[in-house]
Coordinates of N, CA, C and O and ligand atoms in Angstrom, one line a residue:
M1 N 15.5 -17.4 6.9 CA 15.6 -16.4 5.8 C 15.2 -15.1 6.0 O 14.4 -15.2 6.5
P2 N 16.0 -14.3 5.3 CA 15.7 -12.8 5.9 C 14.5 -12.6 5.2 O 14.4 -12.8 3.8
Q3 N 13.8 -11.7 5.3 CA 12.1 -11.2 4.7 C 12.8 -10.0 4.7 O 12.5 -9.2 5.7
H4 N 12.5 -9.3 3.3 CA 12.6 -8.0 3.4 C 11.5 -7.4 3.3 O 10.3 -7.5 2.8
T5 N 10.9 -6.1 4.3 CA 9.9 -5.8 4.2 C 10.0 -4.6 3.2 O 10.6 -3.8 3.1
R6 N 9.1 -4.6 2.4 CA 8.9 -3.3 1.2 C 8.6 -2.3 2.1 O 7.9 -2.2 3.1
P7 N 9.2 -1.1 1.6 CA 8.8 0.0 2.5 C 7.3 0.6 1.8 O 6.8 1.4 2.8
R8 N 7.0 0.2 1.0 CA 5.4 0.2 0.5 C 4.7 -0.8 0.6 O 5.0 -1.6 -0.3
P9 N 3.4 -0.6 1.2 CA 2.5 -1.6 0.7 C 2.0 -2.3 -1.0 O 2.2 -1.1 -1.7
I10 N 2.0 -3.2 -1.0 CA 1.8 -3.5 -2.2 C 0.4 -3.2 -2.5 O -0.7 -3.4 -2.0
C11 N 0.1 -2.5 -4.1 CA -1.4 -2.6 -4.5 C -1.9 -3.5 -4.4 O -1.9 -4.4 -5.1
G12 N -3.3 -3.3 -3.9 CA -4.0 -4.3 -3.6 C -5.2 -4.4 -5.0 O -5.4 -5.6 -5.4
H13 N -4.7 -3.6 -5.7 CA -5.8 -3.5 -6.8 C -5.1 -4.1 -8.0 O -6.0 -4.9 -8.6
C14 N -4.0 -4.1 -8.2 CA -3.3 -5.2 -9.3 C -2.5 -6.4 -8.4 O -1.6 -6.8 -9.1
D15 N -1.9 -5.9 -7.1 CA -1.6 -7.2 -6.6 C -0.1 -7.1 -7.1 O 0.8 -8.1 -7.3
G16 N 0.5 -5.8 -7.2 CA 2.0 -5.7 -7.8 C 2.1 -6.0 -8.8 O 3.6 -6.0 -9.2
F17 N 1.3 -6.1 -10.0 CA 1.5 -6.2 -11.3 C 0.7 -4.6 -11.8 O -0.3 -5.3 -12.3
P18 N 1.3 -3.9 -11.9 CA 0.8 -2.5 -12.1 C 0.5 -2.3 -13.8 O -0.3 -2.0 -14.2
T19 N 1.4 -2.8 -14.5 CA 1.3 -3.0 -15.9 C 1.5 -4.1 -16.8 O 2.2 -5.2 -16.3
V20 N 0.4 -4.5 -17.2 CA 0.0 -5.6 -17.9 C 0.1 -5.2 -19.8 O 0.0 -4.2 -20.2
A21 N 0.5 -6.4 -20.4 CA 0.3 -6.0 -21.7 C -1.1 -7.0 -22.4 O -1.3 -8.0 -21.9
V22 N -1.6 -6.0 -23.1 CA -2.9 -6.4 -23.9 C -2.6 -6.6 -25.0 O -2.4 -5.4 -26.0
T23 N -2.9 -7.8 -25.8 CA -2.7 -8.1 -27.1 C -4.3 -7.8 -27.7 O -5.6 -7.8 -27.4
T24 N -3.8 -7.1 -28.7 CA -5.2 -6.1 -29.2 C -5.8 -6.9 -30.7 O -6.7 -6.7 -30.8
G25 N -5.2 -8.3 -30.8 CA -5.8 -9.1 -31.5 C -4.9 -8.4 -33.1 O -5.7 -9.4 -33.9
Q26 N -4.5 -7.7 -33.1 CA -4.2 -7.3 -34.3 C -2.8 -7.6 -34.8 O -1.9 -7.6 -33.4
T27 N -2.2 -7.7 -35.7 CA -0.7 -7.7 -35.5 C 0.2 -6.8 -36.4 O -0.5 -5.7 -37.2
T28 N 1.3 -6.4 -36.3 CA 2.0 -5.6 -36.7 C 2.4 -6.0 -38.2 O 2.5 -7.3 -38.6
P29 N 2.6 -5.0 -38.7 CA 3.1 -5.3 -40.1 C 4.4 -6.3 -40.1 O 4.6 -7.1 -41.2
T30 N 4.9 -6.3 -39.4 CA 6.4 -7.3 -39.2 C 5.8 -8.8 -38.6 O 6.6 -9.6 -38.9
G31 N 4.2 -9.0 -38.4 CA 3.8 -9.7 -37.9 C 3.8 -10.5 -36.2 O 3.6 -11.5 -35.9
H32 N 4.3 -9.3 -35.8 CA 4.4 -9.9 -34.5 C 2.7 -9.1 -34.2 O 2.1 -8.3 -34.4
R33 N 2.3 -9.8 -32.8 CA 1.3 -9.2 -32.1 C 1.3 -8.0 -31.7 O 2.6 -7.9 -30.7
Q34 N 0.4 -7.0 -31.7 CA 0.5 -5.9 -31.1 C -0.3 -5.9 -29.9 O -1.0 -6.3 -29.3
T35 N 0.8 -5.2 -28.9 CA 0.2 -5.2 -27.9 C 0.3 -3.7 -26.8 O 0.9 -2.5 -28.1
I36 N -0.3 -3.2 -26.4 CA -0.7 -2.5 -25.4 C -0.4 -2.4 -24.1 O -1.0 -3.4 -23.4
T37 N 0.1 -1.4 -23.5 CA 0.4 -1.7 -22.1 C -0.6 -0.7 -21.5 O -1.0 0.6 -21.7
A38 N -1.2 -1.2 -20.3 CA -2.6 -0.8 -19.5 C -1.7 -0.5 -18.0 O -1.3 -1.8 -17.3
N39 N -1.7 0.8 -17.4 CA -1.3 1.0 -16.2 C -2.4 0.9 -15.1 O -3.8 0.8 -15.7
C40 N -2.1 0.1 -14.1 CA -3.2 0.1 -12.8 C -3.9 1.5 -12.7 O -3.4 2.3 -12.4
P41 N -5.3 1.4 -12.4 CA -5.7 2.7 -12.7 C -5.5 3.3 -10.9 O -5.9 4.3 -10.5
A42 N -5.3 2.1 -10.1 CA -5.2 2.0 -8.6 C -4.4 3.1 -8.3 O -3.9 3.8 -7.4
C43 N -2.9 2.6 -8.8 CA -1.6 3.2 -8.3 C -1.0 3.6 -9.4 O 0.2 3.8 -9.0
H44 N -1.9 3.6 -10.8 CA -1.1 4.8 -11.8 C 0.4 3.9 -12.1 O 1.1 4.7 -12.4
G45 N 0.4 2.4 -12.2 CA 1.8 1.8 -12.6 C 3.1 1.9 -11.4 O 3.9 1.6 -11.8
T46 N 2.6 1.8 -10.4 CA 3.7 2.0 -9.3 C 3.5 0.8 -8.7 O 4.8 0.4 -8.3
G47 N 2.8 0.0 -8.8 CA 2.5 -1.5 -8.2 C 2.7 -1.2 -6.4 O 2.3 -2.1 -5.7
H48 N 2.3 0.0 -6.1 CA 2.3 0.1 -4.4 C 0.8 1.0 -4.3 O 0.5 1.9 -5.2
S49 N 0.5 0.6 -3.0 CA -0.4 1.8 -3.0 C 0.0 3.0 -2.4 O 1.0 3.1 -1.9
L50 N -0.8 4.2 -3.0 CA -0.2 5.2 -2.3 C -0.1 5.9 -1.0 O -0.5 5.4 0.0
P51 N 1.2 6.3 -0.9 CA 1.7 6.7 0.4 C 1.0 7.5 1.3 O 0.3 8.4 0.5
A52 N 0.8 7.5 2.2 CA 0.0 8.4 3.2 C 0.7 9.4 3.5 O 1.1 9.8 4.1
R53 N 0.8 10.5 2.3 CA 1.7 11.4 2.3 C 0.8 12.5 3.4 O 1.2 13.2 4.4
T54 N -0.6 12.5 3.1 CA -0.9 13.5 4.3 C -1.7 12.5 4.9 O -3.0 12.6 5.4
F55 N -0.5 12.5 6.1 CA -0.9 11.4 7.1 C -1.5 12.1 8.1 O -0.6 13.2 8.6
T56 N -2.7 11.5 8.6 CA -3.4 12.1 9.5 C -4.2 11.2 10.5 O -4.9 10.3 9.9
R57 N -3.9 11.3 11.6 CA -4.6 10.0 12.3 C -5.7 10.5 12.7 O -6.0 11.9 13.2
V58 N -6.6 10.0 12.1 CA -8.0 10.1 12.7 C -8.3 9.4 14.1 O -8.1 8.4 14.2
G59 N -9.2 9.9 14.4 CA -9.8 9.9 15.9 C -8.9 10.3 16.9 O -8.8 11.7 17.0
V60 N -9.1 9.8 18.0 CA -8.3 10.2 18.9 C -7.0 10.2 19.0 O -6.2 9.9 18.9
Ligands
ZN101 ZN1 -2.2 -1.1 -8.7

């Protein structure tokens, strides 16, 4: 089976799930649970580790 290689590596901080819904414990006036979304601080909600734009080979 073909395995698609992702162009960018998955963010190791959130493991590819950059945005999560967090219940606040409160309910909206309509009775639904109120949730807030939080983005991964490491990848800022992209789900991928930051591409090495300033690509510099360190070393020899
Ligand atoms: Zn992340």
